[in-house]
């Protein structure tokens, strides 16, 4: 398995584009993205567990009921959630693809991201379709433009791709994602569009995605708020020519690993670019009695507002790590917990068996001054490990969110 | 029932004091509080559900096993949590009361609040005992000094008291509380010390406290972090002379109401003085199918970082209310939800049946510009109501918590 370029266009037969169609007032910000497969593809998706869900999620669920799709259309600047005519607009977006790209409207994954409860008009989207379809490209640039068009408060586009072999055939899998606030996935997550030229049956595609989302996107938290619009989808068009992956076995394992690798990369990008963030936080919990305990504990720590503030201030306030572990819901023995902070600046063990150990404040502030901090926790209770990703909580997070609508 | 003065000294036979003994470096900040009843009193308490618990909580649980106590001693500036000799120090604090105030060491409620995982020495506490006991006063001033001595990042002391009648006898109940960060009580809460001269059996005292904490302190969230040191305790010394409340009935009801009234006042004070807060947020969820749903929904909304930022910015971003309701875990029908913001500046209905309604942005910013904002939610699904209290999330919260240890 190796890293490659091209993001959502890395795999054969996929092209993408992104334009400014006018949903946003700012003409320099693209607000409409398109990803198209040259042939119909196996499709799978997972969705937010929020009871309030965007209209495009309802429409995508209908469209993916048969396990196949051919395109993704996504606007930013408006969530199309809590709107009277939301479903009608989302269906309208799909219908535009029949008209402008000869794709059946029920073969479309449709998504929206932006402010909740603002009426969305189909007009700018209709007006943007000729430019959107005309600029479709199967190049790195095409993928990049789509990645840009789905951004909201993200400061950088997020893309990743890998190359791998299934039964001797080279395949590729890539994708794009957007963050960067209202991120606390639960059973589903954010907006992520993945593409692959591997041939995988819809059932195995869904299985790989549902399995791997648990240890990747469900382990990211920016601010504790689970969005109404979260969706991760994957299209597998089979153009690599490998024997179809239609059951568990070595090929399925390799494919699932490729999926995990791309999703993990996107997770880290999303966490690093969290709203207002200056630091990427990685929390690894090891020595847990089972995987659920490790994941619950890691998520609890990465979600603590108090710890996030301390990390912003490079303050080795490890008591907040213990506190968050204690209320996380994970069944742990506080008397057995070790905590170490590490980064490119070194490593400092601050707590052993639930008690503070003397440490150099100078070393600690050097460790915590880095742009990526690892909070390493050993529960000394078993063999399971989990990792969660998040970011620091800063004044800038408050600035961004105190007046998001305007 | 009427409001009265004196806080933790409002009830007969209670005296209190607070001094600076040297746990904190700042000489102007009191760091040791004492509350004493002239006679042994029925005692009850509830504690944090965090698995990591302070040493004083362990000692207090032992001391209250028989249902009686006579004093409260509490230091600020150090949580005495995750310390090797924590239990020894907490027991030492109790023993100092035998020596200096002739109170049996197992009749003491002991508590600590401050930084977790810092070694606490008994020496400053021992040195402070003569001044602490000499300044004990049964006056408003005594109560105020104790209220000041338990403050951490609180900006104002928090006291409340009421007067009520049990079987024709006038009784009083009052208390002090500290906030103002790491506040997200669960099954228990914060640091609150209540006193009453009503005669109540230990069993009925515990029952009233456990019942009433659910709708009061368990409905406050400042930052989503459940503390390791949370405790609410109540001492009932019987000096009012009422017939002992030893079973359910009219007197028990009146007593429980008095408890609820004082605890609700303290809740509002804690939320209003949340770290960095500029606004008190009150979320009332009505029309719920049951009480648990109403409480879960109200707590979910009041805990949303995104909504808290919007309230700071006076931004009527009601989509964040719907989003938080949706992920709160409460079983709600999004299509039936009404949302209204109100304050001294007026009221503005922003969402009806899960959909946005046109509203005046001018009126909305007038409503949200006030110091106390009510978020009123109607679920249209039943007859149950619950209220939760919280505050806005501000740049100042980040400032306070980025470097709390120093």
Short mmCIF file of C-alpha atoms in Angstrom, two decimals, chain A residues 49-52 82-84 115-117 182 223-228 275 304-306 309-310 312-320 322-323 326-327 330-332 334 354-356 359 361 393-395 397-399 401-405, chain B residues 49-52 82-84 115-117 182 223-228 275 304-306 309-310 312-320 322-323 326-327 330-332 334 354-356 359 361 393-395 397-399 401-405:
data_model
loop_
_atom_site.label_atom_id
_atom_site.label_comp_id
_atom_site.label_asym_id
_atom_site.label_seq_id
_atom_site.Cartn_x
_atom_site.Cartn_y
_atom_site.Cartn_z
CA UNK A 49 -27.12 9.62 14.29
CA UNK A 50 -28.61 13.07 15.01
CA UNK A 51 -32.44 12.84 15.07
CA UNK A 52 -32.53 16.11 13.16
CA UNK A 82 -35.14 22.20 8.77
CA UNK A 83 -36.48 23.65 5.51
CA UNK A 84 -40.07 23.13 4.37
CA UNK A 115 -26.18 27.13 8.03
CA UNK A 116 -29.20 25.16 9.30
CA UNK A 117 -32.73 26.45 8.71
CA UNK A 182 -20.07 20.76 14.66
CA UNK A 223 -16.42 20.57 19.64
CA UNK A 224 -18.80 17.91 20.94
CA UNK A 225 -21.59 18.90 18.55
CA UNK A 226 -22.82 16.05 16.30
CA UNK A 227 -23.91 17.58 13.00
CA UNK A 228 -27.28 17.12 11.31
CA UNK A 275 -12.30 25.64 13.97
CA UNK A 304 -12.75 17.74 27.21
CA UNK A 305 -13.04 21.52 26.87
CA UNK A 306 -10.77 22.00 29.86
CA UNK A 309 -7.79 24.83 26.69
CA UNK A 310 -4.78 23.54 28.65
CA UNK A 312 -3.76 25.56 23.79
CA UNK A 313 -1.89 27.17 26.68
CA UNK A 314 0.86 24.47 26.66
CA UNK A 315 -0.08 23.73 30.27
CA UNK A 316 0.71 20.16 31.41
CA UNK A 317 -2.46 20.05 33.53
CA UNK A 318 -2.70 16.24 33.51
CA UNK A 319 -5.37 16.28 36.24
CA UNK A 320 -7.79 17.20 33.46
CA UNK A 322 -7.63 11.95 34.70
CA UNK A 323 -10.85 13.90 35.25
CA UNK A 326 -13.17 9.39 35.05
CA UNK A 327 -16.38 10.81 33.59
CA UNK A 330 -15.26 3.98 30.33
CA UNK A 331 -14.81 1.41 33.07
CA UNK A 332 -11.28 2.20 34.26
CA UNK A 334 -7.90 5.38 38.19
CA UNK A 354 -2.96 7.59 38.98
CA UNK A 355 -0.54 9.81 40.89
CA UNK A 356 1.51 12.79 39.79
CA UNK A 359 8.57 16.45 35.91
CA UNK A 361 8.04 22.19 33.58
CA UNK A 393 -9.92 25.09 22.11
CA UNK A 394 -8.92 28.66 21.35
CA UNK A 395 -10.21 32.22 21.44
CA UNK A 397 -13.03 29.10 17.98
CA UNK A 398 -15.23 31.50 19.93
CA UNK A 399 -14.67 34.30 17.41
CA UNK A 401 -18.82 30.75 16.21
CA UNK A 402 -20.10 33.85 17.95
CA UNK A 403 -21.35 35.18 14.64
CA UNK A 404 -21.36 32.35 12.10
CA UNK A 405 -24.56 33.24 10.27
CA UNK B 49 -20.21 10.17 39.52
CA UNK B 50 -16.69 10.65 38.16
CA UNK B 51 -14.65 7.43 38.66
CA UNK B 52 -11.72 9.60 39.67
CA UNK B 82 -4.71 11.88 42.64
CA UNK B 83 -2.33 12.41 45.56
CA UNK B 84 -0.53 9.54 47.26
CA UNK B 115 -5.85 21.94 40.91
CA UNK B 116 -5.85 18.13 40.60
CA UNK B 117 -2.69 16.14 41.28
CA UNK B 182 -15.40 21.73 35.39
CA UNK B 223 -18.33 23.31 30.21
CA UNK B 224 -19.28 19.65 29.95
CA UNK B 225 -16.56 18.53 32.36
CA UNK B 226 -17.83 16.58 35.38
CA UNK B 227 -15.51 17.35 38.31
CA UNK B 228 -13.69 14.83 40.49
CA UNK B 275 -15.87 30.78 33.78
CA UNK B 304 -23.73 22.82 23.18
CA UNK B 305 -20.49 24.71 22.57
CA UNK B 306 -21.83 26.04 19.29
CA UNK B 309 -20.85 30.76 21.21
CA UNK B 310 -23.90 31.98 19.27
CA UNK B 312 -22.21 35.11 23.28
CA UNK B 313 -22.40 36.75 19.85
CA UNK B 314 -26.15 37.53 20.20
CA UNK B 315 -26.69 35.45 17.06
CA UNK B 316 -30.18 33.88 16.77
CA UNK B 317 -28.71 30.74 15.17
CA UNK B 318 -31.61 28.48 16.19
CA UNK B 319 -30.41 25.67 13.92
CA UNK B 320 -27.88 24.93 16.66
CA UNK B 322 -32.37 21.92 16.80
CA UNK B 323 -29.00 20.25 16.20
CA UNK B 326 -31.25 16.01 17.84
CA UNK B 327 -28.06 14.57 19.31
CA UNK B 330 -33.77 12.63 24.03
CA UNK B 331 -36.47 10.90 22.00
CA UNK B 332 -38.03 13.87 20.19
CA UNK B 334 -37.95 17.28 15.17
CA UNK B 354 -39.12 22.24 13.18
CA UNK B 355 -39.02 24.92 10.48
CA UNK B 356 -37.67 28.45 10.50
CA UNK B 359 -38.30 37.06 12.36
CA UNK B 361 -33.08 40.30 13.21
CA UNK B 393 -18.79 30.33 25.82
CA UNK B 394 -16.41 33.24 25.49
CA UNK B 395 -12.81 34.13 24.68
CA UNK B 397 -13.21 31.05 29.16
CA UNK B 398 -10.28 30.07 26.97
CA UNK B 399 -8.02 32.67 28.61
CA UNK B 401 -8.31 27.73 31.19
CA UNK B 402 -5.30 27.93 28.90
CA UNK B 403 -3.07 28.48 31.89
CA UNK B 404 -4.99 27.59 35.05
CA UNK B 405 -2.18 25.96 37.00
#
